[in-house]
Coordinates of C-alpha atoms (C1' of nucleotides) in Angstrom, one line a residue:
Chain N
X1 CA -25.5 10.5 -15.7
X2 CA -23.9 8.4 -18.5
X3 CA -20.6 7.2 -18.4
X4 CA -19.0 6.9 -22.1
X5 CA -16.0 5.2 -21.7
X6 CA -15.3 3.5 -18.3
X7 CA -12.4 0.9 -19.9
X8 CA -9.7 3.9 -21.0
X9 CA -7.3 2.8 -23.5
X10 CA -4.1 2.2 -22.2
X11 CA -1.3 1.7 -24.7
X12 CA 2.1 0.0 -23.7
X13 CA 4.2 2.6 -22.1
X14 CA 2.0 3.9 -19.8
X15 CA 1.5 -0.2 -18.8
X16 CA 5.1 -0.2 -18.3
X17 CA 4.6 3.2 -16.1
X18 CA 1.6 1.7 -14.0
X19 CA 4.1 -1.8 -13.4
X20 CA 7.0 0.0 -12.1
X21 CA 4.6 2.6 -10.0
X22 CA 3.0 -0.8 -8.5
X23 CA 6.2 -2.4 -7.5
X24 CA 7.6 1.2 -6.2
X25 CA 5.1 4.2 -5.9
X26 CA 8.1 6.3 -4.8
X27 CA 9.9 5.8 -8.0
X28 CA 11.0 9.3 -9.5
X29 CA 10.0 10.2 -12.9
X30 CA 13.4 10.4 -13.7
X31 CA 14.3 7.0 -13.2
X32 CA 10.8 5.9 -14.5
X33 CA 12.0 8.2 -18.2
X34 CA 14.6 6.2 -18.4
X35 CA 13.6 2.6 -17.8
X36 CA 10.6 2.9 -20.3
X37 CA 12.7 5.6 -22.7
X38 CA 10.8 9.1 -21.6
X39 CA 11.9 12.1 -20.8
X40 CA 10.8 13.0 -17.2
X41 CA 8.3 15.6 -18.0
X42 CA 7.1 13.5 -20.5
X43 CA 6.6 10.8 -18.0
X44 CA 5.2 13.3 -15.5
X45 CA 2.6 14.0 -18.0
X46 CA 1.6 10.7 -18.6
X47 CA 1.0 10.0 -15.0
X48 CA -1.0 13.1 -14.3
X49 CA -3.3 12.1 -17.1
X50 CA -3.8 8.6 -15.4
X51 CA -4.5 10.6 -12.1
X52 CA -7.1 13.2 -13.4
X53 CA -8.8 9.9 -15.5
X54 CA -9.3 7.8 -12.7
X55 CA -6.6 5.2 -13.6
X56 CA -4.1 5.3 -10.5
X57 CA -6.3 6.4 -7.9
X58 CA -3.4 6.7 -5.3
X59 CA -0.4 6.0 -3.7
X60 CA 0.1 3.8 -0.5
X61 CA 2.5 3.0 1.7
X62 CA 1.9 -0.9 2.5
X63 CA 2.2 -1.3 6.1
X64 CA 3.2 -4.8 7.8
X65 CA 0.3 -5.9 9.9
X66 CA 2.4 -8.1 11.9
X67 CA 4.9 -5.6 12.8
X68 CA 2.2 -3.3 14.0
X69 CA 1.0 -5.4 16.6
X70 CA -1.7 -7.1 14.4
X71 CA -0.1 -10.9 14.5
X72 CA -3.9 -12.5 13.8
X73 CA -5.9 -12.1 10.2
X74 CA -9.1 -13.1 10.1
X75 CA -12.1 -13.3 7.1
X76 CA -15.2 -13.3 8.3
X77 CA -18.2 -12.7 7.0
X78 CA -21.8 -11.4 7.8
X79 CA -25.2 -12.4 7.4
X80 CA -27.3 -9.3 8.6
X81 CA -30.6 -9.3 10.4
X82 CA -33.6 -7.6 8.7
X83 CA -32.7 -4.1 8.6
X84 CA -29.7 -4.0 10.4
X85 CA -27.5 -3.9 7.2
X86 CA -27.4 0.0 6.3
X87 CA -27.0 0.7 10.2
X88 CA -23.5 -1.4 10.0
X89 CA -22.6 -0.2 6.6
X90 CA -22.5 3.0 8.3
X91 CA -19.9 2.1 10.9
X92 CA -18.1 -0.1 9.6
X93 CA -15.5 2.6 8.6
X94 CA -14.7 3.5 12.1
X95 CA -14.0 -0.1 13.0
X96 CA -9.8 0.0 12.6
X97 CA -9.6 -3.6 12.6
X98 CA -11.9 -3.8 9.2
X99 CA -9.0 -3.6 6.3
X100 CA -11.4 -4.7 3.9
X101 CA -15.0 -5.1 3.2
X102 CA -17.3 -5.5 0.5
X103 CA -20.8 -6.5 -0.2
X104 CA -21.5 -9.1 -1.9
X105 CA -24.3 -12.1 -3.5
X106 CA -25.5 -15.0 -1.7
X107 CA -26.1 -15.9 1.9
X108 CA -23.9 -13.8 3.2
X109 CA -24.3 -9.7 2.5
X110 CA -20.9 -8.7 3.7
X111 CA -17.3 -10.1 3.6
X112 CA -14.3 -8.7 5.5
X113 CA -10.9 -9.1 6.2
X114 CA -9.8 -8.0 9.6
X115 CA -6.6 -7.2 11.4
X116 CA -6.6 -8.1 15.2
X117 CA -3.7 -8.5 17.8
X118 CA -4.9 -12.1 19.5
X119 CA -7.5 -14.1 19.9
X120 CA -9.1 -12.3 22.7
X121 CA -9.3 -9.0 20.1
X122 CA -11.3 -11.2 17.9
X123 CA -13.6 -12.4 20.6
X124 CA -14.0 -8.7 21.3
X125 CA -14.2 -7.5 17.7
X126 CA -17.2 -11.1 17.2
X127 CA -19.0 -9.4 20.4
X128 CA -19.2 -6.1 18.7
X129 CA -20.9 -7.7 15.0
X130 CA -23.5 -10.1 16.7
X131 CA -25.9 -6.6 17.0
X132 CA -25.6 -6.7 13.3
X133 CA -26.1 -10.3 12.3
X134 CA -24.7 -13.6 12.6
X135 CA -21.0 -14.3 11.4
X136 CA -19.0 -16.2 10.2
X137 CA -15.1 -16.2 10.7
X138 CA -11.9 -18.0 9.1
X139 CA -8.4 -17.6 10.2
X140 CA -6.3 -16.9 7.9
X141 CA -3.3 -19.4 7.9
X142 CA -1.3 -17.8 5.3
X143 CA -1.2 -15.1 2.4
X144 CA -1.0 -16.7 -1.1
X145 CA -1.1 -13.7 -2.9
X146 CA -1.4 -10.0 -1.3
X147 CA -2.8 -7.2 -3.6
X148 CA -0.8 -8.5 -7.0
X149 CA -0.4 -5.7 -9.5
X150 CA -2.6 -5.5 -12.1
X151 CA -1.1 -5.9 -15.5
X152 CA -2.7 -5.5 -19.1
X153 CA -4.6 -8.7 -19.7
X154 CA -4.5 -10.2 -23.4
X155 CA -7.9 -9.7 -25.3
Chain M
X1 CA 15.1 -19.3 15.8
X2 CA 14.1 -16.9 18.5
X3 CA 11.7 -14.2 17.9
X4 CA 12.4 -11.9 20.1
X5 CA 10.8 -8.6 19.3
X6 CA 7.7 -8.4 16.5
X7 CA 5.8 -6.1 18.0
X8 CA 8.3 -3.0 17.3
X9 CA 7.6 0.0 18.9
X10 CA 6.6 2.7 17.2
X11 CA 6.8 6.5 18.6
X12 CA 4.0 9.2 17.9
X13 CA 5.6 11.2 15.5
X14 CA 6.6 7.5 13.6
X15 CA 2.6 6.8 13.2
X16 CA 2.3 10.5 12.1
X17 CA 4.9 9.7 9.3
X18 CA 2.9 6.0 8.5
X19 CA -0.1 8.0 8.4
X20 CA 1.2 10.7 6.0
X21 CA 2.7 7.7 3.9
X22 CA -0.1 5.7 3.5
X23 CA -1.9 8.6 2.8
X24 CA -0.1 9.7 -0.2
X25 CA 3.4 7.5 -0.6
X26 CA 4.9 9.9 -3.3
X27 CA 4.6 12.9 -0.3
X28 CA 8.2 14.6 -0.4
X29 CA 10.5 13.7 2.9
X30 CA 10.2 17.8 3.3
X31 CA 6.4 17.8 3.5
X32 CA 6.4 15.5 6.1
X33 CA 8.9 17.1 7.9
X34 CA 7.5 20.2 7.8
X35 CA 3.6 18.3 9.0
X36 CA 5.7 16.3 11.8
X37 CA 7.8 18.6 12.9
X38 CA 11.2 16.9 11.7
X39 CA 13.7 18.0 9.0
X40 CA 14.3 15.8 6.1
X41 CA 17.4 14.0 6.8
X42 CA 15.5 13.0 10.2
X43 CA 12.8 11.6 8.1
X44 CA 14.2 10.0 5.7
X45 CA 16.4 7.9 8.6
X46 CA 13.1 6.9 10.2
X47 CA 11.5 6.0 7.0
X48 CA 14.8 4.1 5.8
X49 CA 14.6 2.6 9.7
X50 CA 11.0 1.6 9.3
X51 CA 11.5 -0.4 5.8
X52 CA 14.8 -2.3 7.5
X53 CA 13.0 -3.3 10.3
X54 CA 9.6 -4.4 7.4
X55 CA 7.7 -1.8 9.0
X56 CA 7.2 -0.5 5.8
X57 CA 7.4 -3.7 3.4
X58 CA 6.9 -1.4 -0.1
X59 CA 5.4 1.9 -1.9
X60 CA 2.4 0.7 -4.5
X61 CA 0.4 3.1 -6.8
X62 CA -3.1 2.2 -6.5
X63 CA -4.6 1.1 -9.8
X64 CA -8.5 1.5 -10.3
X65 CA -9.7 -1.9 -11.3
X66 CA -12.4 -0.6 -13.4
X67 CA -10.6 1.6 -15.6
X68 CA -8.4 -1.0 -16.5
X69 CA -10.8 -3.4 -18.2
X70 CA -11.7 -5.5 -15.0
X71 CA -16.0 -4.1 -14.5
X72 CA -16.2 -7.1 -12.1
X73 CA -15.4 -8.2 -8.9
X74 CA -15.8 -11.5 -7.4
X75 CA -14.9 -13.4 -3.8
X76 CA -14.6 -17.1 -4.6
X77 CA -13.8 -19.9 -2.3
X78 CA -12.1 -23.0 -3.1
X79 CA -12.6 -26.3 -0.8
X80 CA -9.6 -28.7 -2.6
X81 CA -9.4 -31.9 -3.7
X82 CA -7.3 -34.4 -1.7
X83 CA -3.5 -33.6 -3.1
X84 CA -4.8 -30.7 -5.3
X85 CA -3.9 -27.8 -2.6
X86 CA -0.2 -28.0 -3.2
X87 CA -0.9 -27.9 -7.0
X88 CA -3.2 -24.9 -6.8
X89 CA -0.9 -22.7 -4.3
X90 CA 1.9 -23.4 -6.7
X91 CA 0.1 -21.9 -10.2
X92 CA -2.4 -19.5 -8.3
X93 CA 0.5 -16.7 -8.5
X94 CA 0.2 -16.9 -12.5
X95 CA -3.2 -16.2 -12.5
X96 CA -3.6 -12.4 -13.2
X97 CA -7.0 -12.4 -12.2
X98 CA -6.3 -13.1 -8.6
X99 CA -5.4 -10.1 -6.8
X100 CA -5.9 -11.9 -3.1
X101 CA -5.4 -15.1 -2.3
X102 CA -5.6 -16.8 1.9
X103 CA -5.4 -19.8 3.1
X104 CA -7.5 -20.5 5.9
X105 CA -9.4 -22.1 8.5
X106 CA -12.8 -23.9 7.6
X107 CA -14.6 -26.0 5.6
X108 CA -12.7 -24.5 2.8
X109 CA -9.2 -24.3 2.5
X110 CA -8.9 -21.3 -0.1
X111 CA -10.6 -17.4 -0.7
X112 CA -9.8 -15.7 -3.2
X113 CA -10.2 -12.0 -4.5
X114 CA -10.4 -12.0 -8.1
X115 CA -10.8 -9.5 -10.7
X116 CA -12.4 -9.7 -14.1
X117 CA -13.6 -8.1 -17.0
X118 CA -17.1 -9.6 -17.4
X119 CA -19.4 -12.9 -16.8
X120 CA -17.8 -14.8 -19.6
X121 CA -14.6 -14.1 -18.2
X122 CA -15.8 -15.3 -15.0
X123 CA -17.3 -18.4 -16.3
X124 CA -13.9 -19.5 -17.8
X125 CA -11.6 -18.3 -14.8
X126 CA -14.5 -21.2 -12.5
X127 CA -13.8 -23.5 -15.4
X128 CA -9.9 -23.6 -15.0
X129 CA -10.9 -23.9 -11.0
X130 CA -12.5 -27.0 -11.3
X131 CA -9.6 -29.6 -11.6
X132 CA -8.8 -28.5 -8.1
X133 CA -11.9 -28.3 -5.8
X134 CA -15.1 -27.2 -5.4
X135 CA -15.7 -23.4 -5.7
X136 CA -18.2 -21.2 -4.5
X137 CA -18.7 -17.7 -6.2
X138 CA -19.9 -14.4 -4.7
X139 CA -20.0 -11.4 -6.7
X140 CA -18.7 -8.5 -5.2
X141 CA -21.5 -5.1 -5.4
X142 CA -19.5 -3.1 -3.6
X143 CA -16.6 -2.2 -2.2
X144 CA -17.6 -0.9 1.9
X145 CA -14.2 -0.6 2.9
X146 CA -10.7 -1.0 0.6
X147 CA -7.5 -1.5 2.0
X148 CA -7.9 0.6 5.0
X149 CA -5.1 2.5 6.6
X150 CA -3.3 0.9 9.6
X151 CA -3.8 3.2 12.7
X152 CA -2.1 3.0 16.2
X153 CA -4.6 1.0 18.1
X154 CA -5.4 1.9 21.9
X155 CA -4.2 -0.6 24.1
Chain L
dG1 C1' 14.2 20.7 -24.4
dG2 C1' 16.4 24.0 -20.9
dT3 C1' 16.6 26.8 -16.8
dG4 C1' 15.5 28.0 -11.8
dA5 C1' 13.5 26.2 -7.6
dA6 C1' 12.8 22.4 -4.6
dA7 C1' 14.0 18.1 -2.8
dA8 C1' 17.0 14.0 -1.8
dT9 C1' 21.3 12.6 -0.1
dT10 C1' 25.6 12.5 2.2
dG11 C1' 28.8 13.6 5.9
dG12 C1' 29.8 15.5 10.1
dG13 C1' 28.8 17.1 14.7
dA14 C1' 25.8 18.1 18.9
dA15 C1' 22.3 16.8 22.3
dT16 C1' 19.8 13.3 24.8
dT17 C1' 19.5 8.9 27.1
Chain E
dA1 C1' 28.2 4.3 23.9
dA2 C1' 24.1 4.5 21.1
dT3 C1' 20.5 6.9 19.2
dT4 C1' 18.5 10.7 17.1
dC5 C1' 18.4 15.0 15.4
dC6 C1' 20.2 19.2 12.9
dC7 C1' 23.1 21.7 9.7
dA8 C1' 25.4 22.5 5.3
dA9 C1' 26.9 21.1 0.8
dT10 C1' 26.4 18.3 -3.3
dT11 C1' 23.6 15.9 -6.5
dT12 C1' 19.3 14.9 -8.3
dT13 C1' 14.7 15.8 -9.4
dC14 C1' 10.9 18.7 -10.4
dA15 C1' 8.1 22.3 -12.7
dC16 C1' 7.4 26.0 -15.6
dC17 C1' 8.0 28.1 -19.8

DNA sequence: GGTGAAAATTGGGAATT
DNA sequence: AATTCCCAATTTTCACC
């Protein structure tokens, strides 16, 4: 399997349709045509393309942690014991309080954020990794920057 | 300032509508209603309830990273210089590279999640790091877990 | 582009607590 | 009394040709 062209061209329109979709997902076309100077089909076109190529993989609804009982963010990472990495990779999914986690190079093989309600959820969510190797955790004391929109980058 | 309620209660068929909406955030008020049980008006309130209260802080399209130029993913931390943190939180929003950005707890004071289009552009994104603090770089291989839903959490 | 179908929105009223 | 829902009508949006 060869992949020809991963970096699809984007020209300046549809950049303008992927920032305002960023900021509001629920945006209709309409309003979209007329902010970038489209008509709505035309628009609606546009965006279907990005869908079926892979550009805008979805739409979310951002929910507030903190208002959902999750008042405690934590990074922590994992260093896993000989051969216990592909058994968590396989359950991490079904952990609710992993938002994020990736693997990644260097001492550590996996890095997550996590969503817990108090300190004694993350003693409880720690308990349940230590099977898997030996962690590491940082509370988070504030968000800099949460999930910024990307934007076309000069070349 | 009192805080009096955080934690806002959130009813069954509310979670069913979060679900549905982080699901897919373009989903019509009538398809939910019609999945929940609810007619549109009623949904709509709740949804226009659940964004007052910050239950719902936005709508984003998700925008695949690789198909817009950025092939590489990297996790870097940032232990400051003495004085530099306030600099660095202040021009860390203009960087388009950063997508995530915490403060936290540790023997370094900053992670960030940054996005980029290959090594060279990593090498000079570490380069314009360095007046602030020492950094420490893992590449990302991949993504386990991204930006998981928020579920209703046994208590 | 233009037309028919579907959805959003608004206002008002009824039921539940 | 406050909240939440439904119904009906208007406006807007969507989708198909």
């Amino acid at each position: 399997m060869i992949h020809f062209i991963l970096n699809t061209k984007i020209d300046v329109l549809n950049w303008k349709i992927l920032k305002l979709l960023q900021e509001n997902a629920r945006e209709s076309f309409a309003n979209i045509g007329r902010k970038v100077g489209l008509t709505p089909p035309a628009v609606a076109e546009r965006v279907k393309k990005m869908e079926d190529l892979g550009v805008i993989s979805g739409y979310k609804a951002v929910v507030s942690h903190s208002h959902t009982g999750y008042q405690l963010k934590a990074i922590i990472t994992l260093r896993a014991f000989m051969g216990k990495l592909r058994p968590f990779l396989e359950i991490v999914n079904t952990y609710e309080e992993v938002v994020n986690c990736y693997r990644i190079t260097g001492n550590e093989n996996i890095i997550m954020l996590v969503v817990l309600k108090d300190q004694f959820h993350l003693e409880k969510f720690i308990d349940k990794l230590i099977q898997y190797g030996e962690t590491r955790t940082h509370i988070i004391l504030s968000d800099v920057v949460s999930n910024a929109p990307i934007k076309k980058r000069e070349v």
